[in-house]
Amino acid sequence: MSAADADALSRKRKKRKLHTPDSESKHPRLEPKPERAPEEAAQTSTSKPQLYVPPHLRSGGGAVKVGSKRQPGDRGACPAPAVLSAKSRALYGQDEQTLAAARVKKLPEYDESNAAVANRVRAVLNRASLANLVPTIRTIHELYQSSGRAVVQRLVWDAIAAVLGDDRGGKLAPDFCFVFSVVAAILHTTSSTMGGDAGALYLERAAQAFDVAWNTEGEVAAHNLLLFLVQLYLLHVVHPETIFDLLRVLATRYEAQDVDLIALAVRQCGVQLRLDNPALLKDIILLIQTKQSPPDQASSHERHMLATVLDLKNNKRKTGDDERLKRLSELRKLVNATAGHKPQPIARVMWRELLEAELHGRWWIVGAAWAGRGNAARSDDSAAAPDAMSDHLTKLARKLGLTTELKRPIFYIIMTSTDVAHAFEALERLNMRTSQAREVPRILCLCCSAENVYNPFYALLGARLCAANRDTRASFQYAFWDVLKELQSLPVRRIANLARMLASLVAGATRSSLTLATFKVIDMSRLTARHCFFFDVFFRALFAVTSRSGTLPAVIELVAHEKYQVLRTGLLFFFTGFDWTRNDTESLGLEPIAQRDLDAAVADARRLLSTQNK
């Protein structure tokens, strides 16, 4: 071996660093793991999995031993969840008492977040004014997105109710209360396009809070809540009949507190109520006048209220009414501009339905639960519930053929109502569609014809329905056309009752009344004995009314159009050819009319018809 080869081999050996006993202690060689016994391998495979602990929670950087138990107080222990399985309970080492407490413990973040949102809502409403409505509504809509619509709507009402029900603040001025009313109206208008029911919530909560304050003599709270409800009505959020029903409740009890509340409502919204429904307002005024105290016993508050109601009845405006209406128009425009469109009033819900919403449901909210009118009917409208009817009415309804789900409630209401106003309100609360409401005139005619003695109740109710709805007048006309086509098969008593009912509906001589045009389907030149009997009863009853009221010219004037030329000619033919001295209606109980007055009425009718035919 040459010297060069020896040097290369020496350098190679130095690089390889052959292991020595000393070097092995410093660098131990990895030996293959010894094989475990089968029992040990089975025990390891069935052992509990190792719990992962984050590095920053580990004790001394070591891992948790397999199968070891950590206590919640140990350093590096993980927080236990609220509900643990048996496996996790073994890992965390918690006893049953600790676990039971963890299960019932509520999350503190829920209450804290609601408190924060409530504080923000109160702060927003405290800063609200008619000048900064846009940022106020924008902030509430942001809370809708972050905290939920239902939660924020209830918090908004809680904030408003805290102000309205605070006795220390005294009775609120209308201008100050309008801030909350306008905010509620805007939220109602915007929520209606987003699937919400803010207006219905505010109406229901306000009604229930008012009922509590009203029954506990909370004078300040009742005043403020009634003012809030009235202003919601003025802003087209609440239906007018809801306010009418509330006034009826106040007038029925008629105590000192009710007198002040009626005066407040009439002063704030009396003009608008007169414009919306003068007939219902007249009923309320009549109810108040029947409840009023004698003049020598009336208090100054009651005299002031009666004077206000009398001025409203006579359409006598007071100083400031024009300014109030102008201010109201500006607020409505403000609501429309801020919300983007006009508000849609809440459905025609009655006062007691608001108070019993938790019991019977909320039919006026789309998608809400409702027990149905058969179960949710009010005590004064129990006529709408078939289960509460006597066997006699049930058999009578079956005899008249009124057995459908639509006709039977209408029949029960008509037959069990105490008066015309009660029947009208109960029928209106059925909220029937136009096609369903057409059955009411037919059922009225059927009930009237079935009476053994003529009952003017049906005609008065029919006139009330015609005045409230134009479609009802057309339905009555169709019903009487069917009657005139079936006269040959009807008994004399039924013909007489229907003729008198039609005479009462025509004698009103208003645009909402029926007219003589109902007879245009009859050929006057081919009248049968039944037709002549019908016309005899009809005109005697009509002339008996018009001779006192002087409305005969108005009755004839309603058929003055040229399209009724044939009808006027036929009536002239009947008046001329019929023997009015012969009276076949003495046994029918008609209102007596002297022969001289009857001849004068016939002559006047002939003269008026001849004048119009020229």
XYZ file of C-alpha atoms in Angstrom:
614
model
C 0.000 0.000 0.000
C 1.412 3.294 -0.928
C 1.678 6.204 1.439
C -1.059 8.139 -0.401
C -3.532 5.284 -0.033
C -2.775 5.018 3.664
C -3.487 8.706 4.236
C -6.826 8.503 2.380
C -7.935 5.479 4.419
C -7.023 7.297 7.618
C -9.063 10.342 6.710
C -12.034 8.147 5.750
C -12.006 6.388 9.118
C -11.951 9.695 10.956
C -15.034 10.861 9.040
C -16.999 7.698 9.801
C -16.411 8.171 13.580
C -16.652 4.587 14.505
C -18.863 3.973 17.634
C -17.192 3.332 20.896
C -18.720 2.565 24.352
C -18.399 6.224 25.275
C -20.037 7.434 22.122
C -22.956 5.004 22.506
C -23.895 6.544 25.842
C -24.083 9.909 24.169
C -26.003 8.736 21.093
C -28.180 5.722 21.971
C -29.145 3.546 19.096
C -32.896 3.152 18.449
C -33.785 -0.420 19.130
C -36.952 -2.072 17.803
C -39.857 -2.068 20.295
C -40.345 -5.374 22.056
C -43.523 -7.229 21.300
C -46.264 -6.800 23.896
C -48.245 -9.596 25.401
C -51.756 -10.187 23.969
C -53.423 -9.184 27.292
C -51.525 -5.887 27.369
C -52.334 -5.153 23.716
C -56.063 -5.777 24.297
C -56.084 -3.498 27.361
C -54.382 -0.713 25.402
C -56.766 -0.967 22.438
C -59.842 -0.615 24.667
C -58.489 2.210 26.823
C -60.080 5.686 26.711
C -58.689 8.049 24.096
C -56.244 10.655 25.249
C -57.872 14.036 25.910
C -56.352 16.835 23.894
C -55.229 19.777 26.008
C -54.043 22.976 24.362
C -50.338 23.718 24.926
C -50.980 26.861 26.971
C -53.028 24.820 29.468
C -50.658 21.917 29.854
C -48.886 21.414 33.176
C -45.142 21.535 32.689
C -45.488 20.955 29.021
C -46.471 17.341 29.537
C -49.429 15.608 28.008
C -52.296 14.125 29.924
C -51.830 10.536 30.713
C -54.232 8.094 29.223
C -57.051 7.332 31.623
C -56.041 9.987 34.154
C -58.709 12.180 35.775
C -58.377 15.931 36.007
C -60.366 17.992 38.522
C -61.805 21.351 37.530
C -59.564 23.069 40.069
C -56.325 21.510 38.785
C -53.878 23.649 36.923
C -54.311 23.212 33.215
C -57.762 21.599 33.491
C -60.186 22.375 30.638
C -63.518 24.033 31.462
C -66.317 21.501 31.431
C -69.289 22.000 29.127
C -72.780 22.562 30.542
C -74.125 19.123 29.563
C -71.811 16.124 29.707
C -72.160 12.568 28.578
C -71.079 9.650 30.742
C -67.800 9.439 28.823
C -66.997 13.106 29.284
C -68.063 12.929 32.918
C -65.451 10.233 33.495
C -62.782 12.332 31.789
C -63.585 15.521 33.722
C -64.308 13.773 36.999
C -67.448 15.783 37.883
C -70.083 14.464 40.223
C -73.829 14.400 39.606
C -74.530 17.515 41.712
C -72.099 19.629 39.723
C -73.513 18.365 36.441
C -77.100 19.088 37.518
C -76.148 22.650 38.380
C -74.451 23.011 35.006
C -77.548 21.858 33.181
C -79.916 24.412 34.767
C -77.482 27.309 34.640
C -78.557 29.922 32.084
C -76.164 31.648 29.814
C -75.381 35.058 31.312
C -74.629 36.494 27.884
C -78.351 36.341 26.915
C -79.616 38.625 29.669
C -76.639 40.950 29.350
C -77.127 41.345 25.603
C -80.864 42.106 26.072
C -80.035 44.658 28.727
C -77.559 46.340 26.403
C -80.118 46.446 23.569
C -82.797 47.769 25.932
C -80.483 50.551 27.089
C -79.734 51.476 23.506
C -83.437 51.476 22.572
C -84.240 53.734 25.520
C -81.424 56.066 24.574
C -82.644 56.263 20.974
C -86.233 57.000 22.013
C -85.124 59.559 24.588
C -83.344 61.480 21.841
C -86.182 60.987 19.337
C -88.046 63.977 17.995
C -89.970 64.845 14.873
C -86.799 66.428 13.472
C -84.571 63.322 13.694
C -86.953 60.522 12.780
C -84.765 59.185 9.990
C -81.705 58.403 12.171
C -84.002 57.068 14.894
C -85.704 54.593 12.582
C -82.352 53.690 10.990
C -80.898 52.834 14.395
C -83.879 50.656 15.291
C -83.610 48.844 11.955
C -79.927 48.188 12.677
C -80.955 46.664 15.993
C -83.415 44.512 14.062
C -80.519 43.021 12.151
C -78.236 42.507 15.140
C -80.641 41.478 17.902
C -83.744 40.143 16.166
C -86.951 41.830 15.138
C -89.214 40.300 17.791
C -86.879 41.215 20.654
C -86.414 44.811 19.516
C -90.140 45.362 18.886
C -90.941 44.352 22.451
C -88.135 46.464 23.842
C -89.435 49.465 21.889
C -92.870 48.976 23.404
C -91.388 48.549 26.892
C -89.590 51.867 26.494
C -92.751 53.627 25.264
C -94.898 52.040 27.986
C -92.438 53.184 30.658
C -93.066 56.787 29.616
C -96.821 56.465 29.114
C -97.414 54.625 32.386
C -95.202 56.804 34.593
C -97.480 58.617 37.044
C -94.649 60.900 38.095
C -94.503 62.422 34.621
C -98.148 63.472 34.734
C -100.516 63.619 31.788
C -98.573 63.984 28.561
C -99.217 66.785 26.122
C -100.504 65.621 22.705
C -97.476 67.045 20.875
C -95.065 65.153 23.130
C -97.018 61.895 22.791
C -97.076 62.308 19.013
C -93.329 61.585 18.947
C -93.916 58.036 20.175
C -97.028 57.631 18.040
C -95.186 58.663 14.882
C -92.291 56.303 15.650
C -94.749 53.448 16.227
C -96.616 54.305 13.002
C -93.407 54.292 10.966
C -92.266 50.988 12.477
C -95.706 49.532 11.713
C -95.536 50.737 8.115
C -92.009 49.451 7.504
C -92.557 46.147 9.285
C -95.644 45.401 7.193
C -93.398 45.148 4.108
C -90.863 42.960 5.953
C -93.265 40.408 7.371
C -93.469 41.981 10.822
C -96.378 42.901 13.052
C -95.109 45.888 15.035
C -98.375 47.830 14.824
C -100.454 44.875 16.004
C -98.074 44.358 18.930
C -98.252 48.015 20.001
C -102.052 48.059 19.682
C -102.522 44.882 21.720
C -100.060 45.885 24.464
C -101.507 49.396 24.683
C -105.067 48.042 24.923
C -104.135 45.609 27.686
C -102.166 48.242 29.601
C -105.077 50.685 29.279
C -107.524 48.067 30.569
C -105.341 47.495 33.648
C -105.006 51.229 34.337
C -108.704 51.809 33.658
C -109.818 49.127 36.124
C -107.315 50.167 38.812
C -108.123 53.879 38.598
C -104.747 54.754 37.140
C -105.868 58.130 35.889
C -102.544 59.313 34.439
C -101.661 56.026 32.736
C -105.180 55.644 31.299
C -105.058 59.206 29.935
C -101.669 58.717 28.271
C -102.470 55.286 26.835
C -105.799 56.480 25.411
C -104.011 59.441 23.855
C -101.484 57.046 22.300
C -104.247 54.808 20.884
C -106.182 57.756 19.481
C -103.073 59.129 17.785
C -102.343 55.731 16.230
C -105.863 55.888 14.797
C -105.270 59.396 13.457
C -102.086 58.128 11.762
C -104.057 55.329 10.037
C -102.595 52.491 12.095
C -105.728 51.552 14.072
C -109.103 50.879 12.437
C -111.826 53.417 13.357
C -114.211 50.737 14.630
C -111.647 49.760 17.270
C -111.881 53.300 18.672
C -115.683 53.248 18.387
C -115.775 50.019 20.365
C -113.526 51.536 23.038
C -115.795 54.579 23.306
C -118.778 52.260 23.633
C -117.066 50.506 26.548
C -116.372 53.842 28.251
C -119.913 55.108 27.677
C -121.411 51.894 29.025
C -119.682 52.226 32.400
C -119.905 56.049 32.442
C -118.111 56.939 35.650
C -116.181 60.113 36.456
C -112.999 58.749 34.902
C -114.872 57.635 31.794
C -116.302 61.128 31.313
C -112.807 62.621 31.176
C -111.562 59.906 28.813
C -114.529 60.364 26.450
C -113.916 64.105 26.411
C -110.241 63.483 25.581
C -111.048 61.106 22.722
C -113.739 63.338 21.229
C -111.504 66.384 21.488
C -108.590 64.647 19.766
C -110.255 62.555 17.068
C -113.967 63.430 17.053
C -113.818 65.195 13.684
C -112.045 62.226 12.086
C -114.560 59.788 13.590
C -117.384 61.836 12.114
C -115.752 61.670 8.692
C -115.063 57.924 8.872
C -118.415 56.643 10.144
C -121.082 59.158 11.164
C -123.657 56.408 11.792
C -121.567 54.721 14.485
C -120.713 58.091 16.000
C -124.412 58.858 16.238
C -124.969 55.601 18.130
C -122.211 56.500 20.590
C -123.687 59.950 21.150
C -127.143 58.481 21.760
C -125.656 56.042 24.267
C -123.916 58.901 26.079
C -127.118 60.934 26.198
C -128.996 58.026 27.752
C -126.320 57.748 30.457
C -125.958 61.437 31.290
C -126.841 62.725 34.737
C -129.713 65.160 35.400
C -128.731 68.798 34.737
C -128.740 69.727 38.414
C -126.502 66.779 39.336
C -123.994 66.906 36.474
C -120.424 67.854 37.341
C -118.457 70.488 35.494
C -116.417 67.777 33.754
C -119.554 66.056 32.514
C -121.096 69.314 31.300
C -117.899 70.085 29.402
C -117.895 66.623 27.836
C -121.551 66.853 26.831
C -120.974 70.266 25.282
C -118.040 68.868 23.287
C -120.117 65.919 22.093
C -123.020 68.196 21.152
C -120.716 70.451 19.139
C -119.373 67.418 17.311
C -122.916 66.189 16.603
C -123.861 69.565 15.135
C -120.565 69.759 13.217
C -119.644 72.918 15.079
C -115.924 73.581 14.821
C -113.976 75.072 17.693
C -111.017 77.394 17.721
C -107.918 75.396 16.932
C -109.622 72.571 15.041
C -108.352 73.793 11.683
C -104.835 74.156 13.052
C -105.019 70.667 14.557
C -106.135 69.171 11.242
C -103.316 70.954 9.435
C -100.811 69.637 11.951
C -102.206 66.129 11.568
C -101.878 66.323 7.781
C -98.221 67.273 8.153
C -97.567 64.355 10.490
C -99.208 61.919 8.079
C -97.024 63.194 5.270
C -94.002 62.824 7.549
C -94.884 59.191 8.278
C -95.422 58.450 4.579
C -92.158 60.116 3.572
C -90.095 58.407 6.266
C -91.591 54.946 5.757
C -91.731 55.212 1.968
C -95.467 54.524 1.610
C -98.781 54.937 3.394
C -99.527 52.736 6.409
C -102.084 49.964 6.080
C -104.540 50.017 9.011
C -104.778 46.966 11.193
C -107.832 44.828 10.513
C -111.154 45.687 12.136
C -110.520 44.147 15.544
C -112.858 44.706 18.452
C -111.764 45.855 21.902
C -112.538 42.631 23.719
C -110.630 40.615 21.124
C -107.524 42.615 21.982
C -107.966 41.914 25.686
C -108.554 38.185 25.087
C -105.777 37.717 22.531
C -103.808 35.369 24.785
C -106.878 33.202 25.292
C -108.389 33.025 21.812
C -105.549 34.017 19.483
C -104.928 36.858 17.049
C -106.842 36.521 13.801
C -105.744 39.989 12.679
C -102.095 38.848 12.392
C -101.246 36.746 9.335
C -100.069 33.293 10.384
C -100.991 33.680 14.070
C -102.925 31.027 15.965
C -106.650 31.566 16.405
C -109.271 29.553 18.217
C -111.998 30.506 15.730
C -115.069 32.657 16.095
C -117.155 29.744 17.306
C -114.940 29.464 20.412
C -113.619 32.999 20.606
C -116.960 34.738 20.331
C -117.645 37.400 22.891
C -120.357 37.092 25.486
C -122.507 39.726 23.802
C -122.037 38.006 20.457
C -122.829 34.517 21.642
C -125.446 34.378 18.903
C -122.636 33.454 16.534
C -121.931 30.198 18.357
C -124.157 27.307 17.284
C -123.421 25.373 20.480
C -125.044 28.139 22.561
C -128.290 28.175 20.607
C -131.457 26.580 21.790
C -132.920 23.556 20.114
C -135.770 25.702 18.845
C -133.491 27.927 16.768
C -131.516 24.947 15.548
C -134.681 23.268 14.316
C -135.909 26.527 12.780
C -132.647 27.006 10.915
C -132.906 23.481 9.599
C -136.513 24.081 8.557
C -135.563 27.229 6.609
C -132.662 25.441 4.928
C -129.997 27.520 6.650
C -127.640 24.663 7.438
C -124.350 25.711 5.848
C -121.389 26.987 7.840
C -121.983 30.470 6.422
C -125.770 30.791 6.660
C -126.197 29.316 10.125
C -124.097 31.919 12.050
C -125.838 34.757 10.152
C -129.224 33.358 11.102
C -128.242 32.976 14.777
C -126.984 36.559 14.949
C -130.159 37.956 13.373
C -132.511 35.953 15.594
C -130.749 36.527 18.938
C -129.589 40.146 18.669
C -131.011 42.568 21.181
C -131.446 45.440 18.732
C -130.446 46.663 15.274
C -127.113 48.096 16.426
C -126.157 44.837 18.122
C -127.032 42.776 15.046
C -125.187 45.145 12.721
C -121.999 45.045 14.801
C -122.107 41.271 15.155
C -122.534 40.822 11.394
C -119.687 43.238 10.697
C -117.409 41.247 13.001
C -117.853 38.168 10.858
C -115.539 39.863 8.325
C -117.233 38.154 5.406
C -116.001 38.480 1.870
C -118.195 40.269 -0.678
C -119.487 36.984 -2.087
C -120.353 35.762 1.412
C -122.039 39.016 2.462
C -124.569 38.569 -0.342
C -126.260 35.902 1.747
C -127.265 38.389 4.461
C -130.058 40.147 2.457
C -131.466 36.808 1.333
C -131.551 35.484 4.896
C -133.193 38.710 6.096
C -135.918 38.375 3.454
C -136.404 34.723 4.365
C -136.683 35.473 8.089
C -139.050 38.410 7.517
C -141.356 36.376 5.289
C -141.465 33.532 7.828
C -142.835 35.736 10.636
C -146.502 35.288 11.507
C -146.742 39.046 12.202
C -144.694 41.600 10.321
C -141.572 42.626 12.273
C -139.960 45.957 11.253
C -136.639 44.820 12.759
C -135.556 43.179 9.502
C -136.232 46.298 7.431
C -134.362 48.538 9.890
C -131.366 46.187 9.897
C -131.474 46.022 6.118
C -131.483 49.834 5.846
C -128.505 49.982 8.217
C -126.587 47.466 6.122
C -127.399 49.322 2.891
C -126.147 52.591 4.371
C -122.870 50.958 5.409
C -122.136 49.042 2.212
C -123.150 49.835 -1.323
C -122.891 46.195 -2.386
C -125.563 45.231 0.132
C -128.112 47.409 -1.662
C -127.465 45.524 -4.904
C -127.776 42.209 -3.068
C -131.171 43.273 -1.683
C -132.337 44.195 -5.169
C -131.318 40.778 -6.514
C -133.082 39.098 -3.588
C -136.351 40.959 -4.269
C -136.112 40.163 -7.975
C -136.105 36.492 -7.045
C -139.082 37.110 -4.757
C -141.070 38.826 -7.521
C -140.417 35.892 -9.848
C -141.731 33.418 -7.247
C -144.838 35.302 -6.090
C -147.195 32.727 -7.566
C -145.897 30.032 -5.203
C -145.739 32.104 -2.006
C -148.454 32.280 0.684
C -150.327 35.542 1.174
C -148.708 36.195 4.567
C -145.203 35.960 3.143
C -146.086 38.243 0.231
C -147.457 40.880 2.617
C -144.398 40.782 4.883
C -141.972 41.124 1.967
C -144.011 43.962 0.429
C -143.921 45.927 3.691
C -140.204 45.278 4.101
C -139.510 46.571 0.597
C -141.668 49.641 1.250
C -139.585 50.493 4.320
C -136.344 50.149 2.342
C -137.673 52.384 -0.473
C -139.252 55.045 1.765
C -135.850 56.283 2.947
C -135.386 58.038 -0.422
C -131.612 58.288 -0.068
C -128.786 57.139 -2.282
C -128.305 54.143 -0.028
C -131.984 53.136 -0.178
C -133.639 50.805 -2.614
C -135.680 52.435 -5.388
C -138.740 51.708 -7.483
C -136.327 50.361 -10.088
C -136.691 47.033 -8.277
C -139.941 46.584 -10.264
C -138.331 46.893 -13.684
C -138.288 43.093 -14.048
C -142.112 42.989 -13.976
C -144.344 43.514 -16.979
C -147.024 45.859 -15.610
C -149.428 45.006 -18.430
C -149.589 41.325 -17.365
C -150.025 41.440 -13.613
C -151.525 38.435 -11.844
C -153.686 38.545 -8.731
C -150.626 37.867 -6.542
C -148.745 40.733 -8.172
C -151.663 43.109 -7.662
C -151.863 42.083 -3.996
C -148.123 42.667 -3.575
C -148.339 46.172 -5.138
C -151.452 47.022 -3.104
C -149.657 46.232 0.179
C -146.436 47.882 -0.986
C -147.908 51.227 -2.047
C -150.251 51.505 0.939
C -147.263 50.990 3.272
C -145.126 53.366 1.211
C -147.730 56.149 1.093
C -148.337 55.801 4.843
C -144.679 56.683 5.458
C -144.224 59.325 2.761
C -147.415 61.159 3.751
C -145.759 61.938 7.093
C -142.188 62.467 5.938
C -142.955 64.134 2.609
C -140.401 62.004 0.761
C -142.662 60.878 -2.102
C -141.132 63.357 -4.607
C -137.672 62.093 -3.694
C -138.785 58.480 -4.166
C -140.125 59.259 -7.654
C -137.054 61.362 -8.463
C -134.767 58.339 -8.023
C -136.336 56.765 -11.145
C -136.302 59.952 -13.226
C -133.556 58.697 -15.535
C -134.560 58.047 -19.132
C -133.623 54.378 -18.811
C -136.623 53.950 -16.484
C -139.136 55.244 -19.079
C -140.831 51.863 -19.447
C -141.021 51.436 -15.648
C -142.656 54.846 -15.149
C -145.189 54.086 -17.875
C -146.048 50.769 -16.224
C -146.490 52.415 -12.800
C -148.799 55.025 -14.345
C -150.811 52.209 -15.899
C -151.119 50.505 -12.504
C -152.091 53.682 -10.638
C -154.742 54.450 -13.229
C -156.309 51.004 -13.564
C -156.163 49.728 -9.956
C -159.224 50.133 -7.717
C -157.840 51.894 -4.635
C -161.209 51.996 -2.919
C -161.076 48.251 -2.432
C -158.993 47.335 0.590
C -157.925 43.685 0.825
C -155.229 44.401 3.410
C -157.274 45.235 6.505
C -156.423 41.938 8.208
C -152.671 42.352 7.663
C -152.084 44.922 10.383
C -150.921 47.661 8.030
C -150.430 51.175 9.318
C -153.822 52.804 8.760
C -154.053 55.518 6.139
C -157.195 57.495 5.456
C -158.797 57.026 2.062
C -158.492 60.739 1.423
C -154.766 60.678 2.133
C -154.364 57.570 -0.009
C -156.142 59.188 -2.953
C -154.001 62.306 -2.579
C -150.791 60.229 -2.523
C -151.860 58.291 -5.629
C -152.673 61.540 -7.422
C -149.315 63.010 -6.473
C -147.506 59.894 -7.696
C -149.358 59.990 -11.017
C -148.584 63.694 -11.437
C -144.874 63.225 -10.697
C -144.577 60.248 -13.036
C -146.418 62.091 -15.820
C -144.140 65.089 -15.427
C -141.035 62.946 -15.753
C -142.392 61.150 -18.823
C -142.819 64.398 -20.715
